Short mmCIF file of C-alpha atoms in Angstrom, two decimals:
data_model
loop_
_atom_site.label_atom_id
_atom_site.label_comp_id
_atom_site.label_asym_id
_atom_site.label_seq_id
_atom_site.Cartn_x
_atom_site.Cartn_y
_atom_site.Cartn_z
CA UNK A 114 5.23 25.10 148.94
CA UNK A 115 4.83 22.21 151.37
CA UNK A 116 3.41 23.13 154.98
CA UNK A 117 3.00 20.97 157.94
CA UNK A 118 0.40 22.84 160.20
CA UNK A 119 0.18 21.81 163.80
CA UNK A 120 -2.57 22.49 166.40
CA UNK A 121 -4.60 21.68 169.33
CA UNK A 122 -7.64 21.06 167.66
CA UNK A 123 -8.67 19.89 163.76
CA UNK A 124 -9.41 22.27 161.77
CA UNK A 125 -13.23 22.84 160.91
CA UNK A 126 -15.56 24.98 159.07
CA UNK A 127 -16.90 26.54 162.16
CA UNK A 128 -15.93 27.02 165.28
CA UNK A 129 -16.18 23.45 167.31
CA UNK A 130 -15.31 22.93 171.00
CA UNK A 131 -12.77 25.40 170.58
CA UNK A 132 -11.11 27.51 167.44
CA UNK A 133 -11.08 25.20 164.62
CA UNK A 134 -13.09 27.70 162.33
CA UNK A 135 -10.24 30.36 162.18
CA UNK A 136 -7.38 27.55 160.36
CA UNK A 137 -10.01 26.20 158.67
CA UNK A 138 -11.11 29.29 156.20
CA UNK A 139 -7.32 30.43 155.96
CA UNK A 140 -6.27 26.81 154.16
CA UNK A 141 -9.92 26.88 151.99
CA UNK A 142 -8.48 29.89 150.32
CA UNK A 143 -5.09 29.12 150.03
CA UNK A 144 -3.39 29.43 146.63
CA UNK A 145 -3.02 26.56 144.90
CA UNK A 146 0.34 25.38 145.08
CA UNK A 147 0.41 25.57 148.54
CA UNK A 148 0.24 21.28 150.16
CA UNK A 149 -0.66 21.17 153.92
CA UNK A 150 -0.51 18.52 156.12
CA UNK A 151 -2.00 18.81 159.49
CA UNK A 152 -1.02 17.06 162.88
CA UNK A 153 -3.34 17.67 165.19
CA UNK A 154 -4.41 16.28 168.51
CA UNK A 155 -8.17 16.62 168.10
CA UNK A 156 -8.99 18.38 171.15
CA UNK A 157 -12.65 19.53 169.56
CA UNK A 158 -13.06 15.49 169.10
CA UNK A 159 -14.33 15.50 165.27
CA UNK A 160 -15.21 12.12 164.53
CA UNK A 161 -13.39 9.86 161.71
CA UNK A 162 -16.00 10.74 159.38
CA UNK A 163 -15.98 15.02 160.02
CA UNK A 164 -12.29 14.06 159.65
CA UNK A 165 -12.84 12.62 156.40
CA UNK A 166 -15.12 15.13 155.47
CA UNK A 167 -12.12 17.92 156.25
CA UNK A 168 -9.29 16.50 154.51
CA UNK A 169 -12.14 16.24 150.93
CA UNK A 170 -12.80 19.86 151.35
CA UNK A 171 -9.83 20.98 152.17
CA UNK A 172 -7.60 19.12 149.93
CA UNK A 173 -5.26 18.24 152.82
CA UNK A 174 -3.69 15.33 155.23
CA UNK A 175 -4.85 15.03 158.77
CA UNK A 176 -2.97 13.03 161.15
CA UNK A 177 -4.00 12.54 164.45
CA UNK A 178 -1.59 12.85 167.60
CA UNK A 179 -2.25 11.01 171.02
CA UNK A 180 -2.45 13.46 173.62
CA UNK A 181 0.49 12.68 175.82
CA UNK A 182 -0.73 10.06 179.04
CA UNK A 183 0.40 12.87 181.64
CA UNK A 184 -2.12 14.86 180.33
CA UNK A 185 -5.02 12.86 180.36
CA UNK A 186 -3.74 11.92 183.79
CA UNK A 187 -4.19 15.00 184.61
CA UNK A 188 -7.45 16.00 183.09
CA UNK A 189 -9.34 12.97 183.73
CA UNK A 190 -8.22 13.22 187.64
CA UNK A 191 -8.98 17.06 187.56
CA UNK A 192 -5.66 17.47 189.09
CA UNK A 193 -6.27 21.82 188.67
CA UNK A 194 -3.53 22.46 191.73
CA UNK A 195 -0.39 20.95 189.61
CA UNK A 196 -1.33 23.92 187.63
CA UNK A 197 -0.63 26.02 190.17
CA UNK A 198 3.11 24.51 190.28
CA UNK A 199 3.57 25.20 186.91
CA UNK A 200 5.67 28.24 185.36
CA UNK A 201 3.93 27.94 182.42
CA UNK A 202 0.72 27.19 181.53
CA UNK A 203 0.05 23.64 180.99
CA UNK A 204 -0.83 23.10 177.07
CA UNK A 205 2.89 24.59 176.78
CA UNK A 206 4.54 21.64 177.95
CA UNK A 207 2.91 19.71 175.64
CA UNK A 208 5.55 18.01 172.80
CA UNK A 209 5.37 15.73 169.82
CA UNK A 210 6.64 12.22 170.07
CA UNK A 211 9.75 11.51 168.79
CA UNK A 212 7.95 9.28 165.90
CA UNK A 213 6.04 12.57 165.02
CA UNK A 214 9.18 14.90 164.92
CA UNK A 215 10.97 11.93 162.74
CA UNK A 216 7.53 12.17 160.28
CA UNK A 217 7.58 15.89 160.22
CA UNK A 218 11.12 15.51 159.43
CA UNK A 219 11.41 13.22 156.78
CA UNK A 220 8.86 15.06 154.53
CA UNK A 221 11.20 18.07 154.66
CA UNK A 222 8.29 21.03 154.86
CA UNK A 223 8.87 24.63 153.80
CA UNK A 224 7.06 25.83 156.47
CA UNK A 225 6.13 25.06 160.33
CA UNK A 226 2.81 26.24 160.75
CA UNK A 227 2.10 26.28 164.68
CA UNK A 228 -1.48 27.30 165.86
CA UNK A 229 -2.53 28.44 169.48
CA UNK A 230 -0.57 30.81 172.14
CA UNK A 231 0.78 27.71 174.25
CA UNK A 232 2.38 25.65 171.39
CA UNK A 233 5.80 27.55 171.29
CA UNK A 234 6.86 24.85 173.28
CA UNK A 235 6.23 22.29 170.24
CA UNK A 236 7.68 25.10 167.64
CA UNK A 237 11.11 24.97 169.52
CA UNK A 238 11.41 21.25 168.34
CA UNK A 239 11.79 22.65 164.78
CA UNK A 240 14.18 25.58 164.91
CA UNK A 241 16.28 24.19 162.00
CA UNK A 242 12.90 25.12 160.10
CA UNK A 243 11.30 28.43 159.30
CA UNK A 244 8.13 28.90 161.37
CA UNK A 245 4.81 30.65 161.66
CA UNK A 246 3.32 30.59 165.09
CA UNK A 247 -0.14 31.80 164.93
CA UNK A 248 -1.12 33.18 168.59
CA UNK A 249 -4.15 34.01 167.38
CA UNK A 250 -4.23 36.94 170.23
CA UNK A 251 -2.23 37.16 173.22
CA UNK A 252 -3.70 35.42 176.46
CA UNK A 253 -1.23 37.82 178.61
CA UNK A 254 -3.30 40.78 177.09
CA UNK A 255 -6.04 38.89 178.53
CA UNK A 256 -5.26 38.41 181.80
CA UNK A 257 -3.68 41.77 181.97
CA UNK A 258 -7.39 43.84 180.91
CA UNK A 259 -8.96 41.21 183.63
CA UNK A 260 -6.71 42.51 186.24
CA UNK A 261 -8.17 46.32 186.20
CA UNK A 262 -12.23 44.88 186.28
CA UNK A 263 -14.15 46.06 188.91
CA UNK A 264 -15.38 41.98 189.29
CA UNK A 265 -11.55 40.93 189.48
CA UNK A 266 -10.77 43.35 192.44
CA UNK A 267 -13.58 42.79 194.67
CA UNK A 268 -13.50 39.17 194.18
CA UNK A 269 -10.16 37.53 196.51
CA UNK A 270 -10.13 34.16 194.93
CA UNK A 271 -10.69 35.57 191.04
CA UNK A 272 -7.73 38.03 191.95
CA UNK A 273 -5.16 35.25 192.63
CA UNK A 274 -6.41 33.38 189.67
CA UNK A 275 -5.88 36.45 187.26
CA UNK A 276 -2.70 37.43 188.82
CA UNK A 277 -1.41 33.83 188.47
CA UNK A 278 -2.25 33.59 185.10
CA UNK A 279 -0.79 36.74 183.76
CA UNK A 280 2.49 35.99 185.18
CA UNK A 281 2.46 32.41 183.49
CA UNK A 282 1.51 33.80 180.13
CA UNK A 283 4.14 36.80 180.44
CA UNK A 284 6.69 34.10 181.03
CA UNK A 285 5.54 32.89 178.26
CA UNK A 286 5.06 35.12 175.76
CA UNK A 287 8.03 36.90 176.62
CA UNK A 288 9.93 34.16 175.94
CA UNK A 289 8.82 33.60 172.92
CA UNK A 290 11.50 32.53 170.11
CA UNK A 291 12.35 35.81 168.26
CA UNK A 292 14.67 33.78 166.17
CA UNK A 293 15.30 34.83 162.31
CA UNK A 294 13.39 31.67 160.98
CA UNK A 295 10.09 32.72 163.04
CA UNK A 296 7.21 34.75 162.46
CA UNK A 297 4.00 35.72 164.86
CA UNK A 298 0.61 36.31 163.59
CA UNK A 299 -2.09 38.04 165.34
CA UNK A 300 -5.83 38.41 164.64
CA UNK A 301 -5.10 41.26 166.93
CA UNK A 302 -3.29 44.44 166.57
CA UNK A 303 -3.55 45.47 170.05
CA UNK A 304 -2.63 42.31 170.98
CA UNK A 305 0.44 42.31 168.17
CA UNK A 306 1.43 45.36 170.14
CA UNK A 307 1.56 44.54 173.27
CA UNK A 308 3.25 41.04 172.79
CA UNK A 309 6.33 43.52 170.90
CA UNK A 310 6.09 45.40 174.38
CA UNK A 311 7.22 42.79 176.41
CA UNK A 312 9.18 41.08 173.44
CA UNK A 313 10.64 43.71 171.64
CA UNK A 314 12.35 41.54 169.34
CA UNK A 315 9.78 39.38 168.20
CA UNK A 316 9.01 39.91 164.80
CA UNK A 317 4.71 39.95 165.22
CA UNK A 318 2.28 40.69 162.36
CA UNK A 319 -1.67 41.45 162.57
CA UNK A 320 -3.85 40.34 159.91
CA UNK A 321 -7.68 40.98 160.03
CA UNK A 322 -9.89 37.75 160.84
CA UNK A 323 -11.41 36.36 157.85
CA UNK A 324 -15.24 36.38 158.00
CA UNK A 325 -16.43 32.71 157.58
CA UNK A 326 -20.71 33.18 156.76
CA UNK A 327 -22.82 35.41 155.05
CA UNK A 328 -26.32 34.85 153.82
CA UNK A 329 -27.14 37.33 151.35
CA UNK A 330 -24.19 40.26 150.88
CA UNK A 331 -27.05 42.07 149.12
CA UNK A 332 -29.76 41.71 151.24
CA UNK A 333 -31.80 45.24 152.02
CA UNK A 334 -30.79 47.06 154.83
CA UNK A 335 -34.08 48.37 156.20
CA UNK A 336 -35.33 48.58 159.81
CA UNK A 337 -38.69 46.77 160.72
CA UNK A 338 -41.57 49.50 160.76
CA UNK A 339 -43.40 48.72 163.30
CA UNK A 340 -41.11 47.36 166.37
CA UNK A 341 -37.26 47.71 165.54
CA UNK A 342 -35.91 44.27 166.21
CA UNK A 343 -32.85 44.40 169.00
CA UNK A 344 -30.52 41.37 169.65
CA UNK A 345 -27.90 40.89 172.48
CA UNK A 346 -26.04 37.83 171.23
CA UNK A 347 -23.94 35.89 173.46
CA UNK A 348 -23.67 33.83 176.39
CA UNK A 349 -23.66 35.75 180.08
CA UNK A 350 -20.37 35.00 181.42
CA UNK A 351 -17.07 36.99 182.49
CA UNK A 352 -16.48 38.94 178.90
CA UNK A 353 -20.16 40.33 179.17
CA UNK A 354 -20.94 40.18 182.85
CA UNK A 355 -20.49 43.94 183.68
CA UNK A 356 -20.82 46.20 180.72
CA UNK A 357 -24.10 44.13 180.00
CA UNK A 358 -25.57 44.65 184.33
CA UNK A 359 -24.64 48.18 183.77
CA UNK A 360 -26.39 47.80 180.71
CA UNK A 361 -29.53 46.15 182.33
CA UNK A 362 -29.70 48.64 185.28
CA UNK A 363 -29.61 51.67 182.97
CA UNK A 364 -32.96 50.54 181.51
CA UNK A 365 -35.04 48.75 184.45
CA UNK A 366 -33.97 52.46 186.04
CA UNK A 367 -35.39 53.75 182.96
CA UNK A 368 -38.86 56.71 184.04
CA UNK A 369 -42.23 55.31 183.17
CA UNK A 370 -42.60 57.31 179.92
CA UNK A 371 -39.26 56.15 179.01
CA UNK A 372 -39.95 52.29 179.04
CA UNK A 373 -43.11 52.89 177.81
CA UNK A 374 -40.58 54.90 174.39
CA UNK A 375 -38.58 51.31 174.44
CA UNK A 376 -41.25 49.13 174.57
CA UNK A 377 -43.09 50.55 171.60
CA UNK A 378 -39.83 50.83 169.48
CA UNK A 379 -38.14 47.87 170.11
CA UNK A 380 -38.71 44.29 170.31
CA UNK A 381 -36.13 42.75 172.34
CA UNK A 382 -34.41 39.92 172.35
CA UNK A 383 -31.58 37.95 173.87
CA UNK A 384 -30.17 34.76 172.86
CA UNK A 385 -27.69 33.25 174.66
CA UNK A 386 -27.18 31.07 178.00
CA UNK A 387 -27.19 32.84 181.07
CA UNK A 388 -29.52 34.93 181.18
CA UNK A 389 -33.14 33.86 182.57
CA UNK A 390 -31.97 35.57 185.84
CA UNK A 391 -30.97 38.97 184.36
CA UNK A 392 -34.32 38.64 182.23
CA UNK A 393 -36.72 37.98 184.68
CA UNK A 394 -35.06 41.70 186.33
CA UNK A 395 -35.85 43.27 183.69
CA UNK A 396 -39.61 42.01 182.92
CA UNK A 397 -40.18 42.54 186.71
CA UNK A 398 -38.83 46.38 186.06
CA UNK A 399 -41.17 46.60 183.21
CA UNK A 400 -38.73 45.80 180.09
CA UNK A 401 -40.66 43.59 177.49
CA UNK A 402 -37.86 41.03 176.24
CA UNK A 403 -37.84 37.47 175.25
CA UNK A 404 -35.19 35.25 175.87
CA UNK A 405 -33.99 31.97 173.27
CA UNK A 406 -30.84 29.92 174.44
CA UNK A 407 -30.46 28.02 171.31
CA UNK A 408 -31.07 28.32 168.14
CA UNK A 409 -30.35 25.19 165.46
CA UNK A 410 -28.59 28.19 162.66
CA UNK A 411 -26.90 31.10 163.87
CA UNK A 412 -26.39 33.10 160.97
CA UNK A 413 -30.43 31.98 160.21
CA UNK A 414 -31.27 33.41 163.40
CA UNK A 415 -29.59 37.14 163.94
CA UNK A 416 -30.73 38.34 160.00
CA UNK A 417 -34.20 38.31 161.47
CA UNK A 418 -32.98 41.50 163.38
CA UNK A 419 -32.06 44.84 162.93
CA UNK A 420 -29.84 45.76 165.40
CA UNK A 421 -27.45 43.92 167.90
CA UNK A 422 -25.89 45.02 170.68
CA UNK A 423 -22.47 43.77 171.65
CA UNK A 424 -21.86 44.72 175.81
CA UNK A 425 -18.67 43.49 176.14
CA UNK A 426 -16.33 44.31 179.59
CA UNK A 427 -13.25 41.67 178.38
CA UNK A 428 -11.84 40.65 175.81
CA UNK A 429 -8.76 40.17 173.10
CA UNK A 430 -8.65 39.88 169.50
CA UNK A 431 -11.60 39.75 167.16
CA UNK A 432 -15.06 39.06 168.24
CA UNK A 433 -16.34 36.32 165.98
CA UNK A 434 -20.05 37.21 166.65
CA UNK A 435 -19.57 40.99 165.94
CA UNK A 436 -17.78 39.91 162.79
CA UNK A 437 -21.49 38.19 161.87
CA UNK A 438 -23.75 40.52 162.52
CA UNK A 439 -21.84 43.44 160.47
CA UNK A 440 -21.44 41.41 157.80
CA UNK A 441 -25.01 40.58 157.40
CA UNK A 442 -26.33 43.71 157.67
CA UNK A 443 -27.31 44.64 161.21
CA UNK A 444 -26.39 47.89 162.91
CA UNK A 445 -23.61 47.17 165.50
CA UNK A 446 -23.21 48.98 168.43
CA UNK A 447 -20.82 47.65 171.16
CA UNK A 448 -17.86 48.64 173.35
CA UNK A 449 -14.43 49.18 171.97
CA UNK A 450 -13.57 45.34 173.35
CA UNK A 451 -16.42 44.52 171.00
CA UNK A 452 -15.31 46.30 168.23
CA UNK A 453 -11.22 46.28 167.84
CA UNK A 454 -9.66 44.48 165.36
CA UNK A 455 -12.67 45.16 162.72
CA UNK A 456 -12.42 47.52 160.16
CA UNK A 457 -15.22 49.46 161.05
CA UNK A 458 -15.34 53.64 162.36
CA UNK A 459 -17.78 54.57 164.91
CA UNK A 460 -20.80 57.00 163.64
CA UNK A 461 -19.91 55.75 160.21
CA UNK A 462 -20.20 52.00 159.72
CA UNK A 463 -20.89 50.93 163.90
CA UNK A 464 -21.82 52.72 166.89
CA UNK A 465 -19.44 52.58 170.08
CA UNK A 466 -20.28 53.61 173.47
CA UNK A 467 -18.36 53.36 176.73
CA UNK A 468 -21.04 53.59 179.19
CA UNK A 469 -24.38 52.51 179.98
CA UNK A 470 -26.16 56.26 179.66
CA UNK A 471 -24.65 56.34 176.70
CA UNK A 472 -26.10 53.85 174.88
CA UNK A 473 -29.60 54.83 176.13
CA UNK A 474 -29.28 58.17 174.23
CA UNK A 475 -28.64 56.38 171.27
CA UNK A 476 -31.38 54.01 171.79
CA UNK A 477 -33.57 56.98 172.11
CA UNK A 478 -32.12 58.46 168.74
CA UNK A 479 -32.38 55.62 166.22
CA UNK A 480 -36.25 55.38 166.06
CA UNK A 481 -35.68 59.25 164.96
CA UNK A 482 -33.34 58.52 162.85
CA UNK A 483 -33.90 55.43 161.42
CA UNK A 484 -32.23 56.56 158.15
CA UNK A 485 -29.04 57.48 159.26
CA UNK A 486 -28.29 54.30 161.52
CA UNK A 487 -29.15 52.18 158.11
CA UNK A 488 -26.54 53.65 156.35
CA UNK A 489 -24.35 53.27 159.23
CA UNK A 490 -24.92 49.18 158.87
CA UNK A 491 -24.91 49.18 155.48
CA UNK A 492 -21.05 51.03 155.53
CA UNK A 493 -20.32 48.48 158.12
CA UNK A 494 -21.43 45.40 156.20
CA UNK A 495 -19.40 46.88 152.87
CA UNK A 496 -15.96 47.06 155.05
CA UNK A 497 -16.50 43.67 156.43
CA UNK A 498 -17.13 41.69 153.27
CA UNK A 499 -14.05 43.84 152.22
CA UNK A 500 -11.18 43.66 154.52
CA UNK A 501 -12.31 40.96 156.02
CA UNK A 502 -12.65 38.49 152.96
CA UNK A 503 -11.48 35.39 153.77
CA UNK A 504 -9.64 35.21 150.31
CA UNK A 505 -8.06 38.19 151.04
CA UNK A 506 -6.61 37.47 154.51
CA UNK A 507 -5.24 34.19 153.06
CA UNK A 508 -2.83 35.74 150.27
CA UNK A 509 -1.97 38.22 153.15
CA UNK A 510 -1.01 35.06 155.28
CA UNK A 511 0.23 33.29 153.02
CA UNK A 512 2.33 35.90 151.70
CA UNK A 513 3.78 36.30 154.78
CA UNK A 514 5.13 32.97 155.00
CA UNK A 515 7.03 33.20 151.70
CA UNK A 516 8.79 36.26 152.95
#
C-alpha cells in the first residue's frame, strides 16, 4: 500500500516545535508493505541533516513544501488582526501548489494521509482519493472547555479571544468532509465525540496515543524511604494555571503541624518554566520545594521520582507527559483533563481528584499507605505499556485505512 502523508511539520522522534513525535512512532511501526511519502512544510524547522536522519529511520521520502508567500507575509509582519477577518482559522487556508497536487497525483497513492485539525482545507484537493485526516483532537473542544474557566470569564479581552476562536473552529470542524472516501482519527474519544456532535455524519475513530519512551518496563516500583519524591511536571501556563493556584493555596493554607507532615514526607519538586513566582509563595508560606526549568533528558529526569502530580484546568486529547510518567513507573495523580484518553481507572492504576482538598487528603494518606499507592503505579505502568504500545496503535491505524 502506497501512502502520501501530508503535514505541517516533519515528522520526528519526539516532539519538536510542535507535534512531530505523534506521526513519527505511528510510521516506525508500520507493517511492512506499507511505502510512505511525506510532504511536509517543515514548520518545526529540522535541518537537512535531522531530515536525512528521518527518512534512514523511517524508511520513507520527505519532500519539503514552501510555505505559501502570503503566509510568511503574514507571520513575519505579525499581521494577528487579518486573523480576526478570517472565518476560518488561518493554517486552513493553506493549499499545495499546483506542482505538488500534479506530484501527488502522478504517483497514484492508496491513501491521503492528512495530519493536523486545519488541513481539511488541503484534503479537499484530493477527493477523487480515499483519505485519512488525522485531527489529532478537536481544537473546537478546546476552545469550548476554555469558555466555562473561571480565568476566561473574568478576563474581557481572553473572552473575545476564546469566543472567536470557537466559532472559527466550529465552522470548521463542522464542515468537515463526511464524504464516503474519508476517515477521522482522534487521539481523543471525547474529542471523537464531540466532533460527531456537531458533525453527525462524519465518520470519526479514536485510537489510544502510542507511548514513544520508556527506560526500564521492569524497573522496581518502590517509594523512597526516607522523603517520598513528588514531581509537578510542566510548564505554568493556561492548561495548568488554576487547578495548580488552587493547588498551591491549599498547601501554603496548610496548619503548622500539617506542613511540618509534608515537609518530612515529601521532597518536592517542580520542573517546568513558570514557576519561580508561584515557588517563592510557597517557600515564604513554609513549603520546602525546589524548582529546575530544564533538564537535558526528560525521561532521565522524572524516574528519579516517585510520584507526579498532573494539575491540569484545560485541555483535549492525550497528555503526552502523563503518558511518561505512568509508563515508567510513577504514581499518577491528576485531574480528569490530565487523565482522559489513557487507559488507566482511578484507585486502581492512577489517582484522580477534582479539587484542591482533595488531593491534600490523599497526600496525607500515601505515606500510610505506601503499599497500596505502589501497586496502584505499578497497574498503571502495565496498562500503558499495553494499550498504549506503539506497535499496537499502528496495526489499529493502519487497519483502519485498509477498511
Amino acid at each position: 500500500m502506497k501512502v502520501v502523508f501530508i503535514s505541517p511539520v516533519t515528522p520526528y522522534k519526539e516532539n519538536m516545535g510542535g507535534p512531530s513525535g505523534h506521526p513519527y512512532h505511528l510510521m516506525v511501526e508500520r507493517p511492512s508493505n506499507i511505502e510512505i511519502v511525506v510532504y511536509t512544510f517543515n514548520q518545526n524547522n529540522l535541518s537537512n541533516k535531522v531530515i536525512k536522519e528521518v527518512e534512514n529511520e523511517l524508511n520513507i521520502k520527505i519532500k519539503i513544501i514552501k510555505q505559501p508567500q502570503w503566509y510568511k507575509f503574514i507571520l513575519k509582519f505579525h499581521l494577528s488582526f487579518i486573523r480576526l477577518l478570517l472565518r476560518f482559522p488561518i493554517n486552513y487556508y493553506i493549499r499545495l501548489p499546483k506542482s505538488i497536487i500534479t506530484d501527488i497525483y502522478s504517483d497514484n497513492p492508496d491513501i491521503i494521509w492528512g495530519y493536523g485539525q486545519e488541513f481539511s482545507g488541503i484534503l479537499s484537493q484530493f477527493k477523487g482519493f480515499k483519505r485519512i485526516h488525522t485531527a489529532p483532537d478537536s481544537y473546537c473542544l478546546h476552545w469550548y472547555r476554555r469558555l466555562e474557566r473561571p480565568f476566561t470569564l473574568s478576563h474581557y479581552r481572553e473572552y473575545m479571544r476564546v469566543v472567536i476562536n470557537y466559532i472559527k473552529y466550529y465552522r470548521m470542524e463542522s464542515l468537515y468532509d463526511t464524504s464516503e472516501n474519508i476517515k477521522y482519527h482522534f487521539v481523543g474519544d471525547t474529542d471523537a465525540r464531540f466532533v460527531k456532535q456537531i458533525n453527525p455524519a462524519i465518520n470519526a475513530s479514536f485510537f489510544r496515543h502510542p507511548h514513544y519512551e520508556t527506560i526500564s518496563s521492569d524497573r522496581n516500583i518502590r517509594f523512597h524511604q526516607d522523603k517520598i519524591k513528588l514531581l509537578i511536571a510542566g510548564r505554568y501556563d493556561l492548561y495548568s494555571y488554576e487547578a495548580s493556584n488552587q493547588f498551591f493555596s491549599r498547601l501554603s493554607a496548610l496548619e503548622s503541624v500539617d506542613k511540618k507532615f509534608f515537609n518530612e514526607n515529601y521532597e518536592f519538586t517542580i520542573l517546568g518554566k513558570g514557576w519561580k513566582v508561584k515557588v517563592d509563595e510557597l517557600r515564604k508560606s513554609g513549603i520546602k520545594v525546589q524548582l529546575i526549568e530544564f533538564v537535558p533528558n526528560y525521561i532521565e529526569e522524572i524516574i528519579k521520582y516517585d510520584i507526579q502530580i498532573n494539575p491540569l484546568s484545560v485541555g483535549t486529547g492525550t497528555k503526552g507527559k502523563v503518558l511518561d510518567a505512568i509508563a515508567n513507573g510513577l504514581l499518577v495523580i491528576g485531574t480528569p483533563y490530565a487523565l482522559e484518553n489513557i487507559a488507566v481507572k482511578n484507585q486502581e492504576s492512577c489517582i484522580e481528584y477534582s479539587d484542591a482538598n482533595e488531593i491534600i487528603e490523599i497526600l496525607k494518606d500515601i505515606p500510610m499507605r505506601k503499599g497500596f499507592y505502589e501497586k496502584i503505579a505499578l497497574n498503571g505502568r502495565n496498562s500503558v505499556l499495553k494499550f498504549h504500545n506503539r506497535k499496537l496503535i499502528a496495526e489499529q491505524l493502519f487497519g483502519f485505512m485498509k477498511e
